[in-house]
Amino acid sequence: MYQSQVANDATVSQPPRRRARWYKQLWFHVLAAMLLGVVLGHWFPAIGEQMQPFGDAFIKAIRMLIAPIIFCTVILGIAGMGDMAKVGRVAVKSIIYFEIMTTIALILGLVAVNYMKPGVGMNIDIASFDTSAAKNVVSQAQHTGGTVQFLMNIIPSAVFGALAEGNVLQVLFMSVIFGFSLSALGDAGKPLLHLFELASKTLFGAVSIVMWAAPIGAFGAIAFTVGKYGVGSLATLGKLLGGFYVVCVFFIIVVLGAVSRYCGFSIFKLMRYFREELLMCLATTSSEVVLPRALDKLEKLGCKKSVVGLVIPTGYSFNLDGTCLYLAFAAVFLAQATNTQLDLSHQIGLLLVLLLTSKGAAGVSGAAFVVLAATLSTVGTIPVTSVALILGVHRLMAEGLVPTNFIGNAVATIFVSKWENSLDKAQLDRELDRKPAASVAS
């Protein structure tokens, strides 16, 4: 009793963690770098395009760590639970949540694009339109195969091959098998489990080192985007971009906001908590670059490590809310722009196809844009070559879909943690209410 009181007194008497000055925090450095990139790309577009290697190098440096981090995290998550029934329960709950949310996203995208009608009146004659720029994408989409091929591609040809290629679905599949196997070893597997824990800490340490280059990567990526696509693309397809951004914001605030309220926290506080990660998503148009930080920060929010280790990697493959909004919105926009008639039955059929093809976005090179072309090829109603219409603004649309994907997976992890009674609500409230602490580039 006395020792407990002493511990409590010690906890209370601890000095508050000193907050770093705003100009020393990573979010400010990234934001400043993004603004410099916008200025350079707008006023000196040729030079801005040459900044692409800085952004690509940063993304590549982070991506080289993604596969081993997922591998270690999922294994530790499964083995850490111990009870295989609990692993299965968390997996089933996650899949149920993912299916519901992605279906809502697809329906919202279809409803919004039919209401806004951003493509009506464009009257594009696809036969006379230059589609040569999209030929490679269309060809790649036509070779992605059907459902059977998609399922077969989840199984890697070799263990180290999956890690080397960085295919998220294959690494996830492989790590689940290894996790179950390690858990079945019991005490005999503890030395190997400890090794994976050390490997995981080492990998997260490497991420901290790479994140020092985040402002440089953000500068290069945004300078290239503005320099290459500029305001011309915004003027040409401004209604499409504006409408899509509105739908993404609506989904985050209303749909994800409702889930957040059910879990007992504010979606706006969560976005403030992840503001550095959101800025990186906006700058690089990739949510993969912040996956390691998401794993770490969600644990700090009070989500159990074993649940985070299962939900986040799985969500990056199956819970792409922003991608679903993009696929539904863009597909119907192309139909409107080319005067392709889509009645209710056609759109229901499109929705059913998208429910499947959207799940393959993480495993396809070129991600959402290639999946869009593959979807149009499967449906057969909308001309596949019409994707050339949005080829120039796809990266700008990614400014909306990527942050939506990220926030969607963060909310999903908290929701599943609460559903599984693995959420420390007091810690969640403390972290979300706490003023931003020192975060220069960690």
Short mmCIF file of C-alpha atoms in Angstrom, two decimals:
data_model
loop_
_atom_site.label_atom_id
_atom_site.label_comp_id
_atom_site.label_asym_id
_atom_site.label_seq_id
_atom_site.Cartn_x
_atom_site.Cartn_y
_atom_site.Cartn_z
CA MET A 1 0.00 0.00 0.00
CA TYR A 2 2.79 2.39 1.00
CA GLN A 3 4.82 1.52 -2.10
CA SER A 4 1.79 2.11 -4.30
CA GLN A 5 1.24 5.53 -2.70
CA VAL A 6 4.89 6.43 -3.22
CA ALA A 7 4.64 5.40 -6.86
CA ASN A 8 1.52 7.50 -7.32
CA ASP A 9 3.17 10.49 -5.64
CA ALA A 10 6.20 10.08 -7.86
CA THR A 11 4.00 9.97 -10.91
CA VAL A 12 2.13 13.09 -9.89
CA SER A 13 5.30 14.98 -8.99
CA GLN A 14 6.97 14.31 -12.34
CA PRO A 15 7.61 17.58 -14.19
CA PRO A 16 5.47 18.02 -17.30
CA ARG A 17 7.14 17.16 -20.57
CA ARG A 18 8.49 20.36 -22.10
CA ARG A 19 6.97 21.22 -25.43
CA ALA A 20 9.32 21.97 -28.28
CA ARG A 21 9.00 25.35 -29.93
CA TRP A 22 6.76 25.23 -32.98
CA TYR A 23 9.58 26.05 -35.39
CA LYS A 24 11.57 23.01 -34.18
CA GLN A 25 8.83 20.48 -34.87
CA LEU A 26 8.75 18.19 -37.89
CA TRP A 27 5.31 19.33 -39.07
CA PHE A 28 6.60 22.91 -39.45
CA HIS A 29 9.71 21.81 -41.34
CA VAL A 30 7.60 19.70 -43.72
CA LEU A 31 5.03 22.46 -44.21
CA ALA A 32 7.73 25.05 -44.90
CA ALA A 33 9.37 22.68 -47.39
CA MET A 34 6.02 22.11 -49.13
CA LEU A 35 5.43 25.86 -49.46
CA LEU A 36 8.91 26.31 -50.95
CA GLY A 37 8.15 23.47 -53.35
CA VAL A 38 4.89 25.12 -54.44
CA VAL A 39 6.66 28.43 -55.06
CA LEU A 40 9.47 26.79 -57.04
CA GLY A 41 7.10 24.59 -59.06
CA HIS A 42 4.81 27.49 -59.92
CA TRP A 43 7.36 30.13 -60.85
CA PHE A 44 10.08 27.83 -62.20
CA PRO A 45 8.23 24.71 -63.43
CA ALA A 46 11.19 23.29 -65.36
CA ILE A 47 13.38 23.40 -62.24
CA GLY A 48 10.49 22.08 -60.14
CA GLU A 49 10.21 18.97 -62.31
CA GLN A 50 13.91 18.32 -61.77
CA MET A 51 13.29 18.07 -58.02
CA GLN A 52 11.49 14.74 -58.49
CA PRO A 53 14.52 12.62 -57.43
CA PHE A 54 14.42 14.14 -53.91
CA GLY A 55 10.84 13.00 -53.39
CA ASP A 56 11.37 9.63 -55.05
CA ALA A 57 14.52 8.95 -53.03
CA PHE A 58 12.75 9.63 -49.74
CA ILE A 59 9.79 7.40 -50.67
CA LYS A 60 12.17 4.68 -51.81
CA ALA A 61 14.14 4.89 -48.55
CA ILE A 62 10.96 4.43 -46.50
CA ARG A 63 9.57 1.69 -48.74
CA MET A 64 12.71 -0.40 -48.33
CA LEU A 65 11.76 -0.69 -44.64
CA ILE A 66 8.01 -1.31 -45.10
CA ALA A 67 8.12 -5.04 -45.94
CA PRO A 68 10.37 -6.11 -43.02
CA ILE A 69 8.42 -3.85 -40.62
CA ILE A 70 5.11 -5.44 -41.64
CA PHE A 71 6.70 -8.87 -41.41
CA CYS A 72 7.97 -8.32 -37.86
CA THR A 73 4.90 -6.40 -36.69
CA VAL A 74 2.36 -8.99 -37.80
CA ILE A 75 4.42 -11.87 -36.40
CA LEU A 76 4.77 -10.08 -33.05
CA GLY A 77 1.07 -9.24 -33.07
CA ILE A 78 -0.05 -12.82 -33.64
CA ALA A 79 2.51 -14.41 -31.34
CA GLY A 80 1.88 -11.73 -28.71
CA MET A 81 -1.81 -12.65 -28.47
CA GLY A 82 -0.99 -16.27 -27.70
CA ASP A 83 -4.61 -17.33 -28.09
CA MET A 84 -5.20 -18.25 -31.73
CA ALA A 85 -8.93 -17.85 -31.26
CA LYS A 86 -8.32 -14.20 -30.37
CA VAL A 87 -6.21 -13.73 -33.50
CA GLY A 88 -9.03 -15.10 -35.61
CA ARG A 89 -11.57 -12.94 -33.79
CA VAL A 90 -9.57 -9.75 -34.39
CA ALA A 91 -9.10 -10.69 -38.05
CA VAL A 92 -12.81 -11.34 -38.58
CA LYS A 93 -13.80 -8.10 -36.83
CA SER A 94 -11.30 -6.18 -38.95
CA ILE A 95 -12.56 -7.66 -42.22
CA ILE A 96 -16.19 -6.93 -41.27
CA TYR A 97 -15.32 -3.32 -40.49
CA PHE A 98 -13.25 -2.96 -43.68
CA GLU A 99 -16.04 -4.31 -45.88
CA ILE A 100 -18.66 -2.03 -44.34
CA MET A 101 -16.54 1.12 -44.59
CA THR A 102 -15.27 0.50 -48.13
CA THR A 103 -18.83 -0.25 -49.28
CA ILE A 104 -20.01 3.03 -47.73
CA ALA A 105 -17.14 4.84 -49.49
CA LEU A 106 -18.05 3.33 -52.87
CA ILE A 107 -21.74 4.17 -52.48
CA LEU A 108 -20.90 7.72 -51.33
CA GLY A 109 -18.61 8.18 -54.34
CA LEU A 110 -21.32 7.01 -56.75
CA VAL A 111 -24.01 9.18 -55.16
CA ALA A 112 -21.77 12.26 -55.09
CA VAL A 113 -20.61 12.02 -58.71
CA ASN A 114 -24.18 11.50 -59.92
CA TYR A 115 -25.27 14.55 -57.95
CA MET A 116 -22.36 16.85 -58.92
CA LYS A 117 -22.12 15.65 -62.55
CA PRO A 118 -18.56 16.97 -63.05
CA GLY A 119 -18.21 15.32 -66.49
CA VAL A 120 -21.56 16.31 -67.98
CA GLY A 121 -21.17 18.69 -70.90
CA MET A 122 -17.57 17.79 -71.75
CA ASN A 123 -18.77 15.71 -74.74
CA ILE A 124 -15.42 13.98 -75.28
CA ASP A 125 -15.18 11.91 -78.46
CA ILE A 126 -12.79 9.22 -77.30
CA ALA A 127 -12.14 8.15 -80.91
CA SER A 128 -10.54 11.51 -81.68
CA PHE A 129 -8.89 11.94 -78.29
CA ASP A 130 -5.16 11.28 -77.89
CA THR A 131 -4.98 8.23 -75.62
CA SER A 132 -1.37 7.27 -76.36
CA ALA A 133 -0.22 8.46 -72.93
CA ALA A 134 -2.43 5.87 -71.26
CA LYS A 135 -1.49 2.89 -73.42
CA ASN A 136 0.99 1.45 -70.93
CA VAL A 137 -1.52 1.73 -68.09
CA VAL A 138 -4.29 0.12 -70.14
CA SER A 139 -1.98 -2.70 -71.19
CA GLN A 140 -0.93 -3.30 -67.59
CA ALA A 141 -4.55 -3.27 -66.44
CA GLN A 142 -5.57 -5.85 -69.03
CA HIS A 143 -2.87 -8.21 -67.74
CA THR A 144 -3.79 -7.96 -64.08
CA GLY A 145 -6.01 -11.01 -64.45
CA GLY A 146 -9.30 -11.84 -62.78
CA THR A 147 -10.25 -12.93 -59.29
CA VAL A 148 -8.38 -16.22 -59.45
CA GLN A 149 -5.20 -14.51 -60.61
CA PHE A 150 -5.53 -11.88 -57.87
CA LEU A 151 -5.83 -14.59 -55.20
CA MET A 152 -2.93 -16.56 -56.67
CA ASN A 153 -0.72 -13.47 -56.61
CA ILE A 154 -1.17 -13.21 -52.84
CA ILE A 155 1.00 -16.31 -52.47
CA PRO A 156 4.68 -15.38 -52.98
CA SER A 157 6.96 -17.51 -55.12
CA ALA A 158 9.65 -17.36 -52.44
CA VAL A 159 9.92 -16.09 -48.87
CA PHE A 160 12.75 -13.66 -49.49
CA GLY A 161 11.33 -12.76 -52.89
CA ALA A 162 8.22 -11.29 -51.26
CA LEU A 163 10.36 -9.24 -48.87
CA ALA A 164 12.61 -8.07 -51.69
CA GLU A 165 9.73 -7.01 -53.95
CA GLY A 166 7.84 -5.35 -51.11
CA ASN A 167 4.44 -6.70 -52.17
CA VAL A 168 2.25 -5.83 -49.16
CA LEU A 169 -0.30 -8.60 -49.71
CA GLN A 170 2.37 -11.27 -50.12
CA VAL A 171 4.32 -10.09 -47.07
CA LEU A 172 1.09 -10.04 -45.06
CA PHE A 173 0.18 -13.57 -46.13
CA MET A 174 3.65 -14.86 -45.32
CA SER A 175 3.88 -13.12 -41.94
CA VAL A 176 0.50 -14.52 -40.83
CA ILE A 177 1.74 -18.07 -41.50
CA PHE A 178 5.02 -17.41 -39.68
CA GLY A 179 3.15 -15.79 -36.77
CA PHE A 180 0.89 -18.81 -36.26
CA SER A 181 3.86 -21.14 -36.56
CA LEU A 182 5.91 -19.19 -34.01
CA SER A 183 2.98 -19.02 -31.60
CA ALA A 184 2.53 -22.79 -31.82
CA LEU A 185 6.14 -23.29 -30.64
CA GLY A 186 5.28 -21.91 -27.20
CA ASP A 187 8.27 -21.44 -24.89
CA ALA A 188 10.62 -22.92 -27.45
CA GLY A 189 9.90 -20.02 -29.77
CA LYS A 190 10.62 -17.28 -27.24
CA PRO A 191 14.25 -16.74 -28.33
CA LEU A 192 13.10 -16.23 -31.92
CA LEU A 193 10.29 -13.95 -30.73
CA HIS A 194 12.86 -11.88 -28.85
CA LEU A 195 14.92 -11.68 -32.04
CA PHE A 196 11.93 -10.33 -33.96
CA GLU A 197 11.38 -7.75 -31.20
CA LEU A 198 14.98 -6.58 -31.53
CA ALA A 199 14.65 -6.49 -35.32
CA SER A 200 11.46 -4.45 -35.01
CA LYS A 201 13.11 -1.89 -32.71
CA THR A 202 16.07 -1.67 -35.09
CA LEU A 203 13.80 -1.07 -38.07
CA PHE A 204 11.88 1.66 -36.27
CA GLY A 205 15.21 3.23 -35.35
CA ALA A 206 16.12 3.21 -39.03
CA VAL A 207 12.81 4.93 -39.82
CA SER A 208 13.68 7.68 -37.34
CA ILE A 209 16.95 8.26 -39.17
CA VAL A 210 15.29 8.36 -42.61
CA MET A 211 12.62 10.79 -41.32
CA TRP A 212 15.30 13.44 -40.93
CA ALA A 213 15.08 13.74 -44.71
CA ALA A 214 11.29 14.18 -44.66
CA PRO A 215 11.34 17.95 -45.40
CA ILE A 216 13.68 17.38 -48.36
CA GLY A 217 11.46 14.61 -49.67
CA ALA A 218 8.34 16.75 -49.24
CA PHE A 219 9.99 19.66 -51.04
CA GLY A 220 11.04 17.52 -54.01
CA ALA A 221 7.69 15.76 -54.34
CA ILE A 222 5.51 18.87 -54.19
CA ALA A 223 7.83 20.91 -56.44
CA PHE A 224 7.62 18.16 -59.07
CA THR A 225 3.82 17.91 -58.83
CA VAL A 226 3.23 21.65 -59.16
CA GLY A 227 5.94 22.04 -61.80
CA LYS A 228 4.64 19.26 -64.03
CA TYR A 229 0.87 19.60 -63.64
CA GLY A 230 0.53 23.18 -62.39
CA VAL A 231 -2.58 25.34 -62.42
CA GLY A 232 -3.39 24.36 -66.00
CA SER A 233 -4.64 20.96 -64.91
CA LEU A 234 -6.68 22.58 -62.16
CA ALA A 235 -8.34 24.90 -64.65
CA THR A 236 -9.15 22.12 -67.12
CA LEU A 237 -10.57 19.60 -64.67
CA GLY A 238 -11.21 21.84 -61.69
CA LYS A 239 -14.79 20.61 -61.26
CA LEU A 240 -13.59 17.01 -61.02
CA LEU A 241 -10.84 17.82 -58.52
CA GLY A 242 -12.96 20.16 -56.43
CA GLY A 243 -15.83 17.71 -56.26
CA PHE A 244 -13.53 14.84 -55.31
CA TYR A 245 -11.85 16.84 -52.55
CA VAL A 246 -15.28 17.77 -51.14
CA VAL A 247 -16.30 14.09 -51.08
CA CYS A 248 -13.08 13.10 -49.29
CA VAL A 249 -13.55 15.82 -46.65
CA PHE A 250 -17.21 14.80 -46.23
CA PHE A 251 -16.24 11.16 -45.74
CA ILE A 252 -13.61 12.02 -43.14
CA ILE A 253 -15.70 14.49 -41.14
CA VAL A 254 -19.11 12.82 -41.38
CA VAL A 255 -18.52 9.07 -41.84
CA LEU A 256 -15.23 8.63 -39.99
CA GLY A 257 -16.33 11.36 -37.59
CA ALA A 258 -19.38 9.28 -36.64
CA VAL A 259 -17.16 6.25 -35.96
CA SER A 260 -14.85 8.46 -33.90
CA ARG A 261 -17.73 9.78 -31.80
CA TYR A 262 -18.85 6.22 -31.15
CA CYS A 263 -15.35 5.44 -29.89
CA GLY A 264 -15.41 8.55 -27.69
CA PHE A 265 -12.93 10.89 -29.40
CA SER A 266 -12.89 13.76 -31.89
CA ILE A 267 -11.81 13.17 -35.48
CA PHE A 268 -10.30 16.66 -35.49
CA LYS A 269 -8.12 15.86 -32.48
CA LEU A 270 -6.98 12.68 -34.22
CA MET A 271 -6.02 14.65 -37.34
CA ARG A 272 -4.10 17.11 -35.18
CA TYR A 273 -2.31 14.20 -33.52
CA PHE A 274 -1.33 12.84 -36.94
CA ARG A 275 -0.70 16.19 -38.58
CA GLU A 276 2.92 15.42 -39.46
CA GLU A 277 1.89 12.16 -41.11
CA LEU A 278 -0.94 13.87 -43.01
CA LEU A 279 1.45 16.50 -44.35
CA MET A 280 3.78 13.75 -45.53
CA CYS A 281 0.84 12.01 -47.23
CA LEU A 282 -0.08 15.25 -48.99
CA ALA A 283 3.48 15.96 -50.09
CA THR A 284 4.44 12.50 -51.31
CA THR A 285 0.95 11.19 -52.27
CA SER A 286 1.87 7.95 -50.52
CA SER A 287 0.56 6.63 -47.22
CA GLU A 288 3.28 3.96 -47.12
CA VAL A 289 5.87 6.52 -46.04
CA VAL A 290 4.09 7.03 -42.72
CA LEU A 291 3.12 3.42 -41.99
CA PRO A 292 5.95 2.83 -39.47
CA ARG A 293 5.08 6.03 -37.57
CA ALA A 294 1.38 5.08 -37.62
CA LEU A 295 2.17 1.76 -35.94
CA ASP A 296 4.16 3.48 -33.20
CA LYS A 297 1.76 6.38 -32.57
CA LEU A 298 -1.36 4.19 -32.47
CA GLU A 299 0.25 2.14 -29.69
CA LYS A 300 0.91 5.39 -27.84
CA LEU A 301 -2.80 6.21 -28.23
CA GLY A 302 -3.64 3.20 -26.09
CA CYS A 303 -4.29 0.56 -28.75
CA LYS A 304 -2.85 -2.82 -27.80
CA LYS A 305 0.32 -3.67 -29.73
CA SER A 306 -1.02 -7.03 -30.91
CA VAL A 307 -4.17 -5.44 -32.37
CA VAL A 308 -2.25 -2.62 -34.07
CA GLY A 309 0.12 -5.18 -35.57
CA LEU A 310 -2.77 -6.97 -37.25
CA VAL A 311 -5.17 -4.19 -38.20
CA ILE A 312 -2.84 -1.59 -39.75
CA PRO A 313 -0.97 -3.89 -42.19
CA THR A 314 -4.25 -5.58 -43.18
CA GLY A 315 -5.96 -2.21 -43.53
CA TYR A 316 -3.27 -0.98 -45.92
CA SER A 317 -4.42 -3.74 -48.27
CA PHE A 318 -8.17 -4.00 -47.63
CA ASN A 319 -9.33 -0.73 -46.05
CA LEU A 320 -8.57 1.87 -48.71
CA ASP A 321 -11.49 4.25 -48.19
CA GLY A 322 -9.98 7.08 -50.23
CA THR A 323 -9.15 4.73 -53.10
CA CYS A 324 -12.76 3.49 -53.13
CA LEU A 325 -14.03 7.08 -53.31
CA TYR A 326 -11.61 7.75 -56.17
CA LEU A 327 -12.54 4.64 -58.16
CA ALA A 328 -16.29 5.25 -57.95
CA PHE A 329 -16.04 9.00 -58.57
CA ALA A 330 -13.57 8.74 -61.47
CA ALA A 331 -15.34 5.84 -63.22
CA VAL A 332 -18.70 7.62 -63.44
CA PHE A 333 -16.97 10.91 -64.33
CA LEU A 334 -15.39 9.22 -67.35
CA ALA A 335 -18.80 7.86 -68.35
CA GLN A 336 -20.30 11.35 -68.11
CA ALA A 337 -17.42 12.96 -70.03
CA THR A 338 -17.70 10.44 -72.90
CA ASN A 339 -21.53 10.47 -72.91
CA THR A 340 -21.64 6.79 -71.92
CA GLN A 341 -25.08 5.99 -70.54
CA LEU A 342 -25.04 4.26 -67.15
CA ASP A 343 -28.42 3.30 -65.76
CA LEU A 344 -29.01 2.06 -62.21
CA SER A 345 -28.31 -1.58 -63.09
CA HIS A 346 -24.99 -0.61 -64.72
CA GLN A 347 -23.93 1.36 -61.64
CA ILE A 348 -24.89 -1.48 -59.31
CA GLY A 349 -22.78 -3.79 -61.46
CA LEU A 350 -19.93 -1.27 -61.30
CA LEU A 351 -20.26 -1.17 -57.52
CA LEU A 352 -20.02 -4.96 -57.26
CA VAL A 353 -16.91 -5.04 -59.45
CA LEU A 354 -15.31 -2.22 -57.45
CA LEU A 355 -15.91 -4.13 -54.21
CA LEU A 356 -13.44 -6.70 -55.52
CA THR A 357 -10.98 -4.67 -57.60
CA SER A 358 -10.51 -2.01 -54.89
CA LYS A 359 -9.03 -4.68 -52.60
CA GLY A 360 -6.21 -5.24 -55.07
CA ALA A 361 -4.97 -1.64 -55.11
CA ALA A 362 -2.14 -2.37 -52.67
CA GLY A 363 -0.82 -5.23 -54.75
CA VAL A 364 -0.77 -3.52 -58.15
CA SER A 365 2.04 -1.36 -59.47
CA GLY A 366 0.54 2.07 -60.17
CA ALA A 367 -2.11 1.48 -57.50
CA ALA A 368 -5.43 3.29 -57.90
CA PHE A 369 -4.98 4.45 -61.50
CA VAL A 370 -4.17 0.96 -62.77
CA VAL A 371 -7.02 -0.50 -60.72
CA LEU A 372 -9.37 2.06 -62.29
CA ALA A 373 -8.31 0.95 -65.78
CA ALA A 374 -8.66 -2.71 -64.77
CA THR A 375 -12.17 -2.01 -63.44
CA LEU A 376 -13.27 -0.33 -66.68
CA SER A 377 -11.82 -3.25 -68.63
CA THR A 378 -13.81 -5.70 -66.50
CA VAL A 379 -17.09 -3.78 -66.68
CA GLY A 380 -16.78 -3.20 -70.43
CA THR A 381 -19.32 -0.34 -70.53
CA ILE A 382 -17.00 2.66 -70.18
CA PRO A 383 -14.14 2.96 -72.73
CA VAL A 384 -10.91 1.87 -71.03
CA THR A 385 -8.85 4.38 -72.98
CA SER A 386 -10.89 7.21 -71.44
CA VAL A 387 -8.56 7.02 -68.41
CA ALA A 388 -6.26 9.24 -70.47
CA LEU A 389 -8.65 12.11 -69.59
CA ILE A 390 -7.54 12.09 -65.94
CA LEU A 391 -3.96 10.90 -66.39
CA GLY A 392 -2.68 14.45 -65.92
CA VAL A 393 -4.60 15.06 -62.69
CA HIS A 394 -4.35 11.63 -61.08
CA ARG A 395 -1.51 12.76 -58.83
CA LEU A 396 -3.55 15.80 -57.80
CA MET A 397 -6.50 13.54 -56.98
CA ALA A 398 -4.12 11.46 -54.89
CA GLU A 399 -3.77 14.53 -52.65
CA GLY A 400 -7.28 13.66 -51.49
CA LEU A 401 -7.37 9.88 -51.55
CA VAL A 402 -4.07 9.19 -49.76
CA PRO A 403 -4.80 11.17 -46.55
CA THR A 404 -8.29 9.65 -46.53
CA ASN A 405 -6.78 6.16 -46.67
CA PHE A 406 -4.45 7.01 -43.81
CA ILE A 407 -7.10 8.51 -41.50
CA GLY A 408 -9.45 5.64 -42.36
CA ASN A 409 -6.93 3.07 -41.17
CA ALA A 410 -6.13 5.01 -38.00
CA VAL A 411 -9.84 5.17 -37.09
CA ALA A 412 -10.24 1.47 -38.00
CA THR A 413 -7.47 0.48 -35.59
CA ILE A 414 -8.99 2.41 -32.71
CA PHE A 415 -12.47 1.05 -33.49
CA VAL A 416 -11.33 -2.59 -33.63
CA SER A 417 -9.29 -2.06 -30.44
CA LYS A 418 -12.40 -0.76 -28.66
CA TRP A 419 -14.49 -3.63 -30.08
CA GLU A 420 -11.90 -6.09 -28.79
CA ASN A 421 -11.66 -4.38 -25.37
CA SER A 422 -8.00 -3.65 -26.10
CA LEU A 423 -8.17 0.14 -25.95
CA ASP A 424 -6.92 2.21 -23.03
CA LYS A 425 -9.48 5.03 -23.27
CA ALA A 426 -7.79 7.12 -20.58
CA GLN A 427 -4.49 7.03 -22.48
CA LEU A 428 -6.30 7.85 -25.74
CA ASP A 429 -7.82 10.95 -24.18
CA ARG A 430 -4.52 12.01 -22.62
CA GLU A 431 -2.61 11.74 -25.89
CA LEU A 432 -5.24 13.50 -28.00
CA ASP A 433 -5.62 16.33 -25.48
CA ARG A 434 -1.88 16.75 -24.96
CA LYS A 435 -0.10 19.61 -26.64
CA PRO A 436 2.32 18.49 -29.38
CA ALA A 437 5.63 17.42 -27.87
CA ALA A 438 9.12 17.52 -29.30
CA SER A 439 9.21 15.98 -32.75
CA VAL A 440 12.03 17.36 -34.83
CA ALA A 441 12.42 14.35 -37.09
CA SER A 442 11.79 11.34 -34.96
#
